[in-house]
Coordinates of C-alpha atoms and ligand atoms in Angstrom, one line a residue:
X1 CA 252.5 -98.4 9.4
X2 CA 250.4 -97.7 12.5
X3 CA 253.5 -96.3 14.4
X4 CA 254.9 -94.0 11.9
X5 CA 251.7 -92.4 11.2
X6 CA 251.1 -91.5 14.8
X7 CA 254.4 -89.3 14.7
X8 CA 253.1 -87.2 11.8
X9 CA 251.6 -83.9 14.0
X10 CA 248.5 -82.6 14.5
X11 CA 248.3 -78.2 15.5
X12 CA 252.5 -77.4 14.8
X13 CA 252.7 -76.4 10.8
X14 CA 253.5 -79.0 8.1
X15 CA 253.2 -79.3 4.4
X16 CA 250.9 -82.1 3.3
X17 CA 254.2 -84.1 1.9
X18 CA 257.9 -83.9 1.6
X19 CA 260.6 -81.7 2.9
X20 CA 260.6 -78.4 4.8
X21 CA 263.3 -76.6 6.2
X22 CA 263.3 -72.7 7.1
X23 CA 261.1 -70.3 7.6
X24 CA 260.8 -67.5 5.3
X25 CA 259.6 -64.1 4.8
X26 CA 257.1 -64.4 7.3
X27 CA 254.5 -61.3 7.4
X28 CA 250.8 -59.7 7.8
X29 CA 248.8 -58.5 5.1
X30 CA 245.4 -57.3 5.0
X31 CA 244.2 -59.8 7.3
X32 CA 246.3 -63.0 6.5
X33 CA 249.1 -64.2 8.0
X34 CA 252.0 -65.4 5.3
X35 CA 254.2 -68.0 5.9
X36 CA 257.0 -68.9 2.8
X37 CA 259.2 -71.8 3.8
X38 CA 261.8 -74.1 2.1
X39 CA 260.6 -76.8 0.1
X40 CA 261.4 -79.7 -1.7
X41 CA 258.4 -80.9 -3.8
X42 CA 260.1 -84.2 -4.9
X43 CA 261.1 -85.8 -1.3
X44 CA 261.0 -85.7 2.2
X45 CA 264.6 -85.1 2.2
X46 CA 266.8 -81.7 0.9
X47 CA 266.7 -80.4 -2.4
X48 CA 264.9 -78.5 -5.2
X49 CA 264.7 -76.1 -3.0
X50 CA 261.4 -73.8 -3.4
X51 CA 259.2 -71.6 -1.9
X52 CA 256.6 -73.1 -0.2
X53 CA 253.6 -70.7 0.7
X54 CA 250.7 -70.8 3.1
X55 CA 248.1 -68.4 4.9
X56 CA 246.4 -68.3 8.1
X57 CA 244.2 -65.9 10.1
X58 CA 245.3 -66.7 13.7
X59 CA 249.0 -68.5 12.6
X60 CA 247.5 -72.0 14.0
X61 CA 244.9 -72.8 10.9
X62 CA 246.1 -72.5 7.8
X63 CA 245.5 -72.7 4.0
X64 CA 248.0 -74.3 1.4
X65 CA 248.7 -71.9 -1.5
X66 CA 250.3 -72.9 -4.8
X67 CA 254.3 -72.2 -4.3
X68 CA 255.5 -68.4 -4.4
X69 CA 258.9 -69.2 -5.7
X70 CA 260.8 -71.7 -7.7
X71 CA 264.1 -72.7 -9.2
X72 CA 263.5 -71.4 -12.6
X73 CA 266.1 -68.7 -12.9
X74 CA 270.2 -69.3 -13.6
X75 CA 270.0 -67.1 -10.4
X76 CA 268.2 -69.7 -8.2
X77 CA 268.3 -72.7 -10.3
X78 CA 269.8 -74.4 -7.5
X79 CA 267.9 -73.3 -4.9
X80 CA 265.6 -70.5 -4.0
X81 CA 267.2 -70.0 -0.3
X82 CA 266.2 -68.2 2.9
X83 CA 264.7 -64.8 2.6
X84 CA 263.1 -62.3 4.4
X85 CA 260.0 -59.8 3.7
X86 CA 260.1 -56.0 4.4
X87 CA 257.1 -53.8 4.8
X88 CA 257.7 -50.1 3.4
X89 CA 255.8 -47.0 5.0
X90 CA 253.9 -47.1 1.7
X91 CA 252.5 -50.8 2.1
X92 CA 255.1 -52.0 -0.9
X93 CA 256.6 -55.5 0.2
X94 CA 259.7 -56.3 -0.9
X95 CA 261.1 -59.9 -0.4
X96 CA 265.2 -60.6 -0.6
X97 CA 266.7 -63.8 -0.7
X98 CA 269.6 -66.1 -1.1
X99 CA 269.7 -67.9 -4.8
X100 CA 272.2 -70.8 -5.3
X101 CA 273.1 -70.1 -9.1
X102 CA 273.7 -72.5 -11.8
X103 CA 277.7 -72.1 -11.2
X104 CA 276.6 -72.9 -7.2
X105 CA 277.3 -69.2 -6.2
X106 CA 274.9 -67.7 -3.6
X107 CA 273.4 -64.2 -5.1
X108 CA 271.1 -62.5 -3.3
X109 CA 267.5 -61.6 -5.1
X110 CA 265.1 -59.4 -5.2
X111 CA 261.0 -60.1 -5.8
X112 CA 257.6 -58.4 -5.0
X113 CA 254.1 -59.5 -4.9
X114 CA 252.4 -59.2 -8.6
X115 CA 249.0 -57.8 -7.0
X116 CA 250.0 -55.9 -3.5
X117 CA 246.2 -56.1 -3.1
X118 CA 245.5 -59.6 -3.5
X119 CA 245.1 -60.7 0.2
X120 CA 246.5 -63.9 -0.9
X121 CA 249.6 -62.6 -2.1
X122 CA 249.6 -65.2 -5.1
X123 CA 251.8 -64.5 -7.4
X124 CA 255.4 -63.3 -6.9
X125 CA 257.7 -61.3 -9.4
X126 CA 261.5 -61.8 -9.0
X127 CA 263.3 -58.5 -10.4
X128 CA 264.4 -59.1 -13.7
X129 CA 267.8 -57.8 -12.9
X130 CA 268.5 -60.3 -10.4
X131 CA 270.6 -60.3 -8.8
X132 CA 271.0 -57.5 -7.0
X133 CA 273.8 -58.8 -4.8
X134 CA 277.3 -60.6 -5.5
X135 CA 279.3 -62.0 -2.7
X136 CA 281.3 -59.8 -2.1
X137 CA 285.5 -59.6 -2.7
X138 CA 287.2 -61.4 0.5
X139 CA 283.8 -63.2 0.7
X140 CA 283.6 -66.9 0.0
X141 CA 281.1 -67.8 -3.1
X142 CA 279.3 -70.5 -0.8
X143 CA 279.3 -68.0 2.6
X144 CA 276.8 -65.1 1.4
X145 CA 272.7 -66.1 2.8
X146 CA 270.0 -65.4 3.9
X147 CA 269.1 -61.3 3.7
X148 CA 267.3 -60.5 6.9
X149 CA 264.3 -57.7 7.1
X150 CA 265.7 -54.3 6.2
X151 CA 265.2 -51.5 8.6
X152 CA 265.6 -47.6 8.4
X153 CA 268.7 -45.9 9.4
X154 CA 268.6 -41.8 10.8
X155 CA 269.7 -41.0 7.5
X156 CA 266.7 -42.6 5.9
X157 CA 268.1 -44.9 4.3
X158 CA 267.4 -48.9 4.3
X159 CA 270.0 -51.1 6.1
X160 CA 270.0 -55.2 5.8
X161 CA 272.8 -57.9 7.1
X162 CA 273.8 -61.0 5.4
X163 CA 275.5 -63.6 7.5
X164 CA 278.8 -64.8 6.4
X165 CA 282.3 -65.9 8.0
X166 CA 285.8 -64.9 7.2
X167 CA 288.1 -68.3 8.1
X168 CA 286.3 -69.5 11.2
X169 CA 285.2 -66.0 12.4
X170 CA 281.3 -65.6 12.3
X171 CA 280.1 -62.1 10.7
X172 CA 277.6 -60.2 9.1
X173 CA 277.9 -58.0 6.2
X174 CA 276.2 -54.4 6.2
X175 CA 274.1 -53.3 3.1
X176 CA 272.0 -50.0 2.5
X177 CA 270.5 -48.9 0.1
X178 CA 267.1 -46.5 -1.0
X179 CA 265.5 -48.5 -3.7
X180 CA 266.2 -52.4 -2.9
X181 CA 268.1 -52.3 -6.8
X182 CA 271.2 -50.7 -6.1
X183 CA 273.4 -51.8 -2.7
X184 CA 276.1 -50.2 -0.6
X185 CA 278.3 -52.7 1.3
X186 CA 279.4 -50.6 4.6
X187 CA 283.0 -51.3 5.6
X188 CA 282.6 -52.2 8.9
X189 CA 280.7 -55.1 9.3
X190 CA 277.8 -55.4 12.1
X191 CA 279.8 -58.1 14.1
X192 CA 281.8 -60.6 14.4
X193 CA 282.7 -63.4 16.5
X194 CA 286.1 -65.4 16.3
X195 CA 285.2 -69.3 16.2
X196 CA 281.7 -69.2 15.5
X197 CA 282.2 -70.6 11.7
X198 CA 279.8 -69.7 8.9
X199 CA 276.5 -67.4 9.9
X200 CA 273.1 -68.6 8.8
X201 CA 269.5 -66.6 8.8
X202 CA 271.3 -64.0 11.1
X203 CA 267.7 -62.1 12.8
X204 CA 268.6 -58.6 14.1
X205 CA 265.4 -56.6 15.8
X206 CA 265.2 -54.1 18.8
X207 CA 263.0 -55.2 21.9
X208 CA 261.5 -52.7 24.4
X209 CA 263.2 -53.0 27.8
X210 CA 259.9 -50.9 29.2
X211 CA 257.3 -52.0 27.7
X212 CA 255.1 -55.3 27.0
X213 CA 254.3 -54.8 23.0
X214 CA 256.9 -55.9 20.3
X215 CA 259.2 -53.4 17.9
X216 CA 258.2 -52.7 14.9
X217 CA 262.3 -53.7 13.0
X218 CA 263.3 -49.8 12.6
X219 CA 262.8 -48.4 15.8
X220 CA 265.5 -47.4 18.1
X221 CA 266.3 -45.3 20.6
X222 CA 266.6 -44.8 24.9
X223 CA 264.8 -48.3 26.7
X224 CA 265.6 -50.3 23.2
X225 CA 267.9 -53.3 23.2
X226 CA 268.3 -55.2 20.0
X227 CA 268.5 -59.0 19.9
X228 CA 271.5 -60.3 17.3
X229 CA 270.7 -64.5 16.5
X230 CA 272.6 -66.4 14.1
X231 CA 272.1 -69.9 13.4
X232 CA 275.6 -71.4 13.5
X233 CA 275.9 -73.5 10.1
X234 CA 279.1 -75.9 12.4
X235 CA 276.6 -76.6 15.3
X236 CA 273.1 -76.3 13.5
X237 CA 272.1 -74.4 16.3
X238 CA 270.5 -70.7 17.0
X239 CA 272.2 -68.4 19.5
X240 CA 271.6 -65.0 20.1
X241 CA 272.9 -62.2 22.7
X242 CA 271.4 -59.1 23.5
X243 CA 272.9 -55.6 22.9
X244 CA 273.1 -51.8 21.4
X245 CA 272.6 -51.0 18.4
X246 CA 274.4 -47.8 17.0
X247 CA 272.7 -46.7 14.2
X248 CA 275.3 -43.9 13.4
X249 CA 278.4 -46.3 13.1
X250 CA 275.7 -49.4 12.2
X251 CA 277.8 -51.5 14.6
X252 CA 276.2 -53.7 17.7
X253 CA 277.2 -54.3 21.0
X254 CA 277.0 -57.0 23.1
X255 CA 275.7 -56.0 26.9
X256 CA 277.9 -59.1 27.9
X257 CA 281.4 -60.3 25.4
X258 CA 281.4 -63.2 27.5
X259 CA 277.8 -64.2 26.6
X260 CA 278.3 -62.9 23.1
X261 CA 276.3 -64.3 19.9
X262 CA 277.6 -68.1 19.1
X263 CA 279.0 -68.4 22.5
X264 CA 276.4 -67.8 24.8
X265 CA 272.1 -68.0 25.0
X266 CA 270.6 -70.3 22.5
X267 CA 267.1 -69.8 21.4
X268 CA 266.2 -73.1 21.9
X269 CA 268.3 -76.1 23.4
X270 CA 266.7 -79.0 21.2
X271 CA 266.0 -79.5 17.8
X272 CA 265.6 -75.9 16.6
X273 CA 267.3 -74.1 14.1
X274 CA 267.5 -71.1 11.4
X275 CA 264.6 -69.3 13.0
X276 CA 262.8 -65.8 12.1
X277 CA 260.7 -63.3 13.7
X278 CA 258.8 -60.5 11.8
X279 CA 257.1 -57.8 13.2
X280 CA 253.1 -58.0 13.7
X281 CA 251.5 -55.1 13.2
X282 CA 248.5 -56.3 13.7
X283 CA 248.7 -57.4 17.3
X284 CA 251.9 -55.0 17.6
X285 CA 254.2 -58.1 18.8
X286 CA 257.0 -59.5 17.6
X287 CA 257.0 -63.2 16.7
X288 CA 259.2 -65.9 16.4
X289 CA 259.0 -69.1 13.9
X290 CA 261.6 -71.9 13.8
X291 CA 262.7 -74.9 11.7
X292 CA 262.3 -78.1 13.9
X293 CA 263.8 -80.7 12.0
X294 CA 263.7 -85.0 12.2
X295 CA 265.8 -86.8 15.0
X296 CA 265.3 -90.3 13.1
X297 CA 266.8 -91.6 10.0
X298 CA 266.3 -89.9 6.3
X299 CA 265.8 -93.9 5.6
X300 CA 262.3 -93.5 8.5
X301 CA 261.3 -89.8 6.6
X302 CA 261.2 -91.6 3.4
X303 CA 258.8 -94.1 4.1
X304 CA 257.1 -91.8 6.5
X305 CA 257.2 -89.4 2.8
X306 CA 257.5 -86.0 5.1
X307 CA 260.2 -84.2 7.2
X308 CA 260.2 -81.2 9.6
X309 CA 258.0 -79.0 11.2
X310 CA 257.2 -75.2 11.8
X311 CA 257.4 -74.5 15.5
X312 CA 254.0 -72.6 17.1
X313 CA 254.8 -69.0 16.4
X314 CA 256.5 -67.5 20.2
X315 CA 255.9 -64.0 20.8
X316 CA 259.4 -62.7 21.9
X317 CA 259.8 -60.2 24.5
X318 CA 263.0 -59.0 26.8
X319 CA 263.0 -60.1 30.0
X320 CA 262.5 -57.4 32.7
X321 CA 262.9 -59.1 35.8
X322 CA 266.4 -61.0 34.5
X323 CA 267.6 -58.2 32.4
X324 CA 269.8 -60.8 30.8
X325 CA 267.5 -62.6 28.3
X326 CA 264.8 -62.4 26.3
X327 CA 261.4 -64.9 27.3
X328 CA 259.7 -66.8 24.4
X329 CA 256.1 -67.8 24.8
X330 CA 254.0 -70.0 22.7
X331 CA 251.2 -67.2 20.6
X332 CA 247.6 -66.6 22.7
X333 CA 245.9 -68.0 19.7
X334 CA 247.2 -71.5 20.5
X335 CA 245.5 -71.5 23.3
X336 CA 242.2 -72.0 21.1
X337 CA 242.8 -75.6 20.6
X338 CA 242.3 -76.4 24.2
X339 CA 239.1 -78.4 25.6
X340 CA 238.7 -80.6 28.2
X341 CA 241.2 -79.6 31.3
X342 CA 242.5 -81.9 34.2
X343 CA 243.7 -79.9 37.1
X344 CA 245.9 -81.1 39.7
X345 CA 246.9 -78.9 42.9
X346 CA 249.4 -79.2 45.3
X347 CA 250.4 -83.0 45.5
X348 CA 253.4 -84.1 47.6
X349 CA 255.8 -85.6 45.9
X350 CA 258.1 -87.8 48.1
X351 CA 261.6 -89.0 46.7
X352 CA 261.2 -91.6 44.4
X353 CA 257.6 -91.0 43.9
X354 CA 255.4 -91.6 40.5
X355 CA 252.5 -90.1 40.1
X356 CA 250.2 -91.2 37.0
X357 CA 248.2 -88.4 35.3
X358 CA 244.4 -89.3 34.6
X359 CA 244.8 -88.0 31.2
X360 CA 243.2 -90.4 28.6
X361 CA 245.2 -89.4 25.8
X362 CA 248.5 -87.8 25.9
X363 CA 249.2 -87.2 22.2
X364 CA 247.9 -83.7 21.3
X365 CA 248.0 -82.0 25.0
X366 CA 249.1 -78.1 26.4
X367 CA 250.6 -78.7 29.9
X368 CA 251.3 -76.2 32.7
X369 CA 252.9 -76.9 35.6
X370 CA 254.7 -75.4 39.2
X371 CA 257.2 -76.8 41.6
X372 CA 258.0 -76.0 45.0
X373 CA 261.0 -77.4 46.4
X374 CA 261.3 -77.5 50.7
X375 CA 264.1 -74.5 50.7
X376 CA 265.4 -76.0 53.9
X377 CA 265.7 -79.4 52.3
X378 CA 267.8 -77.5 49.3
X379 CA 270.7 -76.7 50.9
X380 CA 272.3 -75.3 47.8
X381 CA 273.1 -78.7 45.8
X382 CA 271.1 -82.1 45.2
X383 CA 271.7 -84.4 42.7
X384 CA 268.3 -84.9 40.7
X385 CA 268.8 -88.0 39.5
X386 CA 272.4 -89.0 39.4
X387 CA 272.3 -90.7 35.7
X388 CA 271.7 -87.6 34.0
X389 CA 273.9 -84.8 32.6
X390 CA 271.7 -82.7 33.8
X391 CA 271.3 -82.3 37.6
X392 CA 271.1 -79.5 39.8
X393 CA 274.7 -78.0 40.8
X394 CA 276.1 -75.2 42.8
X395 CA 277.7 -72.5 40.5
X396 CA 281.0 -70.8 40.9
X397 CA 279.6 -68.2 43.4
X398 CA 278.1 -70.6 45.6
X399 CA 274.8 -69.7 44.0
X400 CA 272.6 -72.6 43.3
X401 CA 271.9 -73.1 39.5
X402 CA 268.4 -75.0 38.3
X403 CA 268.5 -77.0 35.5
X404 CA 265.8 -77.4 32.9
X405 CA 266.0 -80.8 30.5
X406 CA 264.7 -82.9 28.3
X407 CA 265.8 -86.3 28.6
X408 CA 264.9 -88.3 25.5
X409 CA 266.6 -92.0 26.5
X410 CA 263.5 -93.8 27.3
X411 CA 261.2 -92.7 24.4
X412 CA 261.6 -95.1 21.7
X413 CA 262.6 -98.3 21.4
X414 CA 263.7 -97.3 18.0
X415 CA 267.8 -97.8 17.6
X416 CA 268.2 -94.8 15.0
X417 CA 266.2 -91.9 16.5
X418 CA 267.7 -89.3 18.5
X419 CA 267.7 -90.0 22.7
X420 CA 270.0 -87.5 23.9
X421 CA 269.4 -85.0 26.8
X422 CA 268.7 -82.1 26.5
X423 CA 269.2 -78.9 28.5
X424 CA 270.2 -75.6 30.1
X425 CA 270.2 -73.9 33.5
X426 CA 267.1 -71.3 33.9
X427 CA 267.6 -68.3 36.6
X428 CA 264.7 -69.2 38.9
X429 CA 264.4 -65.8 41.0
X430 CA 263.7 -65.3 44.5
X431 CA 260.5 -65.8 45.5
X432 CA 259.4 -67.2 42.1
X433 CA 258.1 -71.5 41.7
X434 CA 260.2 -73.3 39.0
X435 CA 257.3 -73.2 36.6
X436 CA 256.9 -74.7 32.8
X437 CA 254.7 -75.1 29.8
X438 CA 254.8 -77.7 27.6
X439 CA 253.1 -78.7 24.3
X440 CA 253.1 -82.0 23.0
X441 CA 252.2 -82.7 19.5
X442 CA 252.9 -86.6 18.8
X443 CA 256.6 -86.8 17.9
X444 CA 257.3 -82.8 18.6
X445 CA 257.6 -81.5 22.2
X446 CA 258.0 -78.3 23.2
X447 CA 258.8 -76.9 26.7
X448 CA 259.4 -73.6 28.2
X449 CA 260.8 -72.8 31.6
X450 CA 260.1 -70.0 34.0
X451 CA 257.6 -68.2 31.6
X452 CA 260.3 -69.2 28.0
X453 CA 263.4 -68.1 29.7
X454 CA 264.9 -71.1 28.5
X455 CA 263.5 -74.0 25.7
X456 CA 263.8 -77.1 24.3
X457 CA 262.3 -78.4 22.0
X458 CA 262.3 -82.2 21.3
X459 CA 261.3 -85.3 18.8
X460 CA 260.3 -88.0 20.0
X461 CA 258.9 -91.1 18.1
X462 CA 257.7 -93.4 21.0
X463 CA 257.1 -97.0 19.7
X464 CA 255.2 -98.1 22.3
X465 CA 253.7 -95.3 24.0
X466 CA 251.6 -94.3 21.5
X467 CA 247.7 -94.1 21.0
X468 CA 245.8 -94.8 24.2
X469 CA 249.4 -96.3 25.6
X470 CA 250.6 -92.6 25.4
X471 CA 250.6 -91.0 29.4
X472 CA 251.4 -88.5 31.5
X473 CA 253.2 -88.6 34.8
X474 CA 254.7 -86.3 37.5
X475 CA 257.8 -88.2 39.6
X476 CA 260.6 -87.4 41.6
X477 CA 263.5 -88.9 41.2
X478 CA 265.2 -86.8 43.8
X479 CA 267.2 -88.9 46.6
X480 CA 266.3 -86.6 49.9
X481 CA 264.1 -83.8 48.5
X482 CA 260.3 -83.8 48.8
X483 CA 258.3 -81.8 45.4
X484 CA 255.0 -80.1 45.8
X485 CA 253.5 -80.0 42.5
X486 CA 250.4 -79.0 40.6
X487 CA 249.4 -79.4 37.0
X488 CA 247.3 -77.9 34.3
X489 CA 246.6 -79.5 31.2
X490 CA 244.2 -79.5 28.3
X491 CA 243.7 -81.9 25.7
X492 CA 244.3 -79.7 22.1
X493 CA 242.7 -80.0 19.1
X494 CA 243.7 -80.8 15.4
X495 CA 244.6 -77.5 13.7
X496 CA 242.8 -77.0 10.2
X497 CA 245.6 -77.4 7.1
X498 CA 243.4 -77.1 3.9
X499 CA 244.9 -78.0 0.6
X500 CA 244.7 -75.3 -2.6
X501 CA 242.5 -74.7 -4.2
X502 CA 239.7 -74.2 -1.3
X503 CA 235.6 -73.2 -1.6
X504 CA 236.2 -70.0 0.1
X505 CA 237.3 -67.9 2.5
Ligands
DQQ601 N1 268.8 -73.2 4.6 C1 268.8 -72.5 3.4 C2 269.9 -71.6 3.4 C3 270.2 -71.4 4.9 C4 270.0 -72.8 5.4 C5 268.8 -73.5 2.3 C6 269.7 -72.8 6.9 O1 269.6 -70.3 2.8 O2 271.5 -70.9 5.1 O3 267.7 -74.4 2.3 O4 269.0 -74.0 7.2

């Protein structure tokens, strides 16, 4: 079916078939970029869950490998789950993650590459001890996941967190430990939020609050904040908070309780969820992948015979002129893809106004684009178009809040996709243009305000608009406001995914 196969994407990450879900153990070795994810072999919907495993030089072309990990062991038989790789000073990589064992207990695990210096990492050991962690007592048997990166403590030691929940209060669990066998649960816990149900793939890094470049996951110290995300099993989406980090007492901090983790910031305010960054060493940044999941029916998935997506990689940096968020930002490499640009600078945009885009096809495209609003016009409050959710609105203080959205209603005809809106407010700072990116891959979307200070990330599986009928267009559905805008965009190429086994490298 013509439609259904114009959906499938083109430069974001996808196995050749079937299901994926998270990320996993993401890292860099000797020149390759490794991505493990959550597979099902069988079907394009849950189950059998196994370790996909792929490689790439520049994390936008990439090579299938044979899987890494599968259910073979009473440990994992139901599942090998989330995970996450750590580097140690030596080079050693050591990868934890969650098994769902044959009595449907989640166990965390321990395995290591075979050959540390194969580049292509192919074969992986799980410890024959496994496993190395029990859920521990107080600690439901179904609410014990997804290990994140370990990191060093002052006392040299290794520290990890494991998200869990005690009734509906959202925590995570402290482990240390010197040799990745033998575990110490601490007795206080990292945190906690009341409300915030059962924590999945809980992420916990430092980010420099001075300077440009990424944290490597153990460093601390003056001009550090560390980010805390947990993707919230009740809502399926990822929220995070920054704060302080106290090694000694291994407890964090929110900077603001009111904007704590589960309650506040969300990575991404579309389809997004149990995300992971890893530290590149390479290009000393810290990067961010995500799990963007189907909008239609598993009924749609079958036939199409694949579900989900990897997001492009974001680099992930603190915000210095907001202070009160981080910014995400699709990788430089991504910008390879792009040929071809239209440019489009400074057009008036009168209420009511639609503007279409000479762009002759809209399916794979990398979009920029800046509006200026007449201040004197924008007294404050205007309703941008009254039928959404999502208008422009004065806050509390009398401040004027901008809105960023994603309105999905008109983009199928399809009765069982997802048309919701989407959105979030955006600080937009003085003197600065409202200002977003956006790359469009077929059925994925993804757009980022005010340099990735807030995203969204959408499906879409247009039934009509697709092929040469796909478009872009700038309007202005304002009632009194006039819009200057101009536009930047670039037609992208298809990424290159190679099956295994390949010629060469
Ligand atoms: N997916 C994994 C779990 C994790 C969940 C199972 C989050 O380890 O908690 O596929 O999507």
């Amino acid at each position: 079916n013509d439609m259904l196969s114009w959906q499938r994407t083109s430069f974001h990450f996808q196995p050749q078939e079937n299901w994926m879900n998270d990320p996993n153990g993401p890292l860099f070795h000797m020149g390759w970029y490794h991505l493990f994810y959550q597979y099902n072999p069988d079907s394009a919907i849950w189950g059998n869950i196994t370790w996909g495993h792929a490689i790439s030089r520049d994390l936008i072309n990439w090579l299938h490998l044979p899987f890494a990990m599968q259910p073979d062991q009473w440990y994992d038989i139901n599942g090998v789950w989330t995970g996450s790789a750590t580097i140690l000073p030596d080079g050693k990589i050591v990868m934890l993650y969650t098994g769902d064992t044959d009595d449907l207990v989640q166990v965390q695990n321990l395995a290591y590459p075979a050959n540390l210096s194969d580049p292509l990492l192919l074969n992986w050991i799980k410890y024959p001890d496994n496993p190395v962690m029990f859920p521990p007592p107080g600690i439901g048997s179904t609410d014990f996941r997804d290990p994140t990166t370990a990191w060093i403590g002052p006392d040299g030691k290794w520290r990890l967190t494991i998200g869990s929940k005690v009734n509906k209060t959202g925590i995570s669990l402290m482990y240390r430990t010197t040799d990745f066998i033998s575990y110490e649960l601490l007795d206080e816990i990292l945190h906690a939020v009341p409300g915030t149900g059962m924590w999945e793939c809980v992420d916990f890094y430092p980010v420099s609050v001075t300077e440009a470049n990424g944290l490597d996951t153990s460093v601390n110290g003056p001009g550090v904040k560390h980010v805390l995300k947990s993707s919230l099993d009740d809502d399926k989406h990822d929220y995070y908070a920054l704060g302080t980090y106290d090694p000694i007492k291994d407890k964090w901090t929110p900077d603001n309780p009111e904007l704590d983790v589960g309650i506040g910031l969300r990575l991404d305010y579309g389809k997004y969820y149990a995300s992971k960054t890893f530290y590149d060493q390479d290009k000393k940044r810290r990067l961010l992948w995500g799990w963007i999941g189907e909008t239609d029916s598993e009924t749609t998935d079958l036939l199409k015979g694949w579900a989900s997506v990897q997001s492009i990689p974001r680099t992930v940096v603190f915000d210095k002129k907001t202070g009160t968020n981080i910014l995400q930002w699709p990788i430089k490499e991504v910008e390879s893809l792009r040929s071809g640009s239209y440019e489009i600078d400074d057009v008036e945009l009168k209420p009511g106004s639609l503007v279409p885009l000479k762009i002759s096809s809209a399916a794979q495209l990398d979009i920029v684009a800046s509006f200026e609003v007449d201040e004197e016009a924008f007294k404050g409050t205007f309703e941008a178009d009254a039928s959404y959710n999502c208008t422009a609105s004065t806050g509390v203080d009398g401040s004027s809040k901008t809105y960023f959205c994603a309105d999905q209603s008109r983009s199928s005809t399809a009765s069982d996709v997802g048309k919701g809106v989407y959105g979030s407010d955006v600080p937009v700072l003085h003197g600065e243009k409202l200002s977003m990116r956006l790359l469009v891959d077929h059925s994925i979307v993804e757009s980022f305000a005010q340099g990735g200070r807030t995203v969204i990330t959408s499906r879409v599986y247009p039934t009509r608009a697709i092929y040469s009928a796909a478009r872009v267009f700038l309007f202005n559905n304002a009632t009194g406001v006039s819009v200057t805008a101009s536009v930047k965009a670039w037609q992208m190429a298809s990424a290159n995914l190679k099956p295994f086994p390949f010629d060469q490298l």
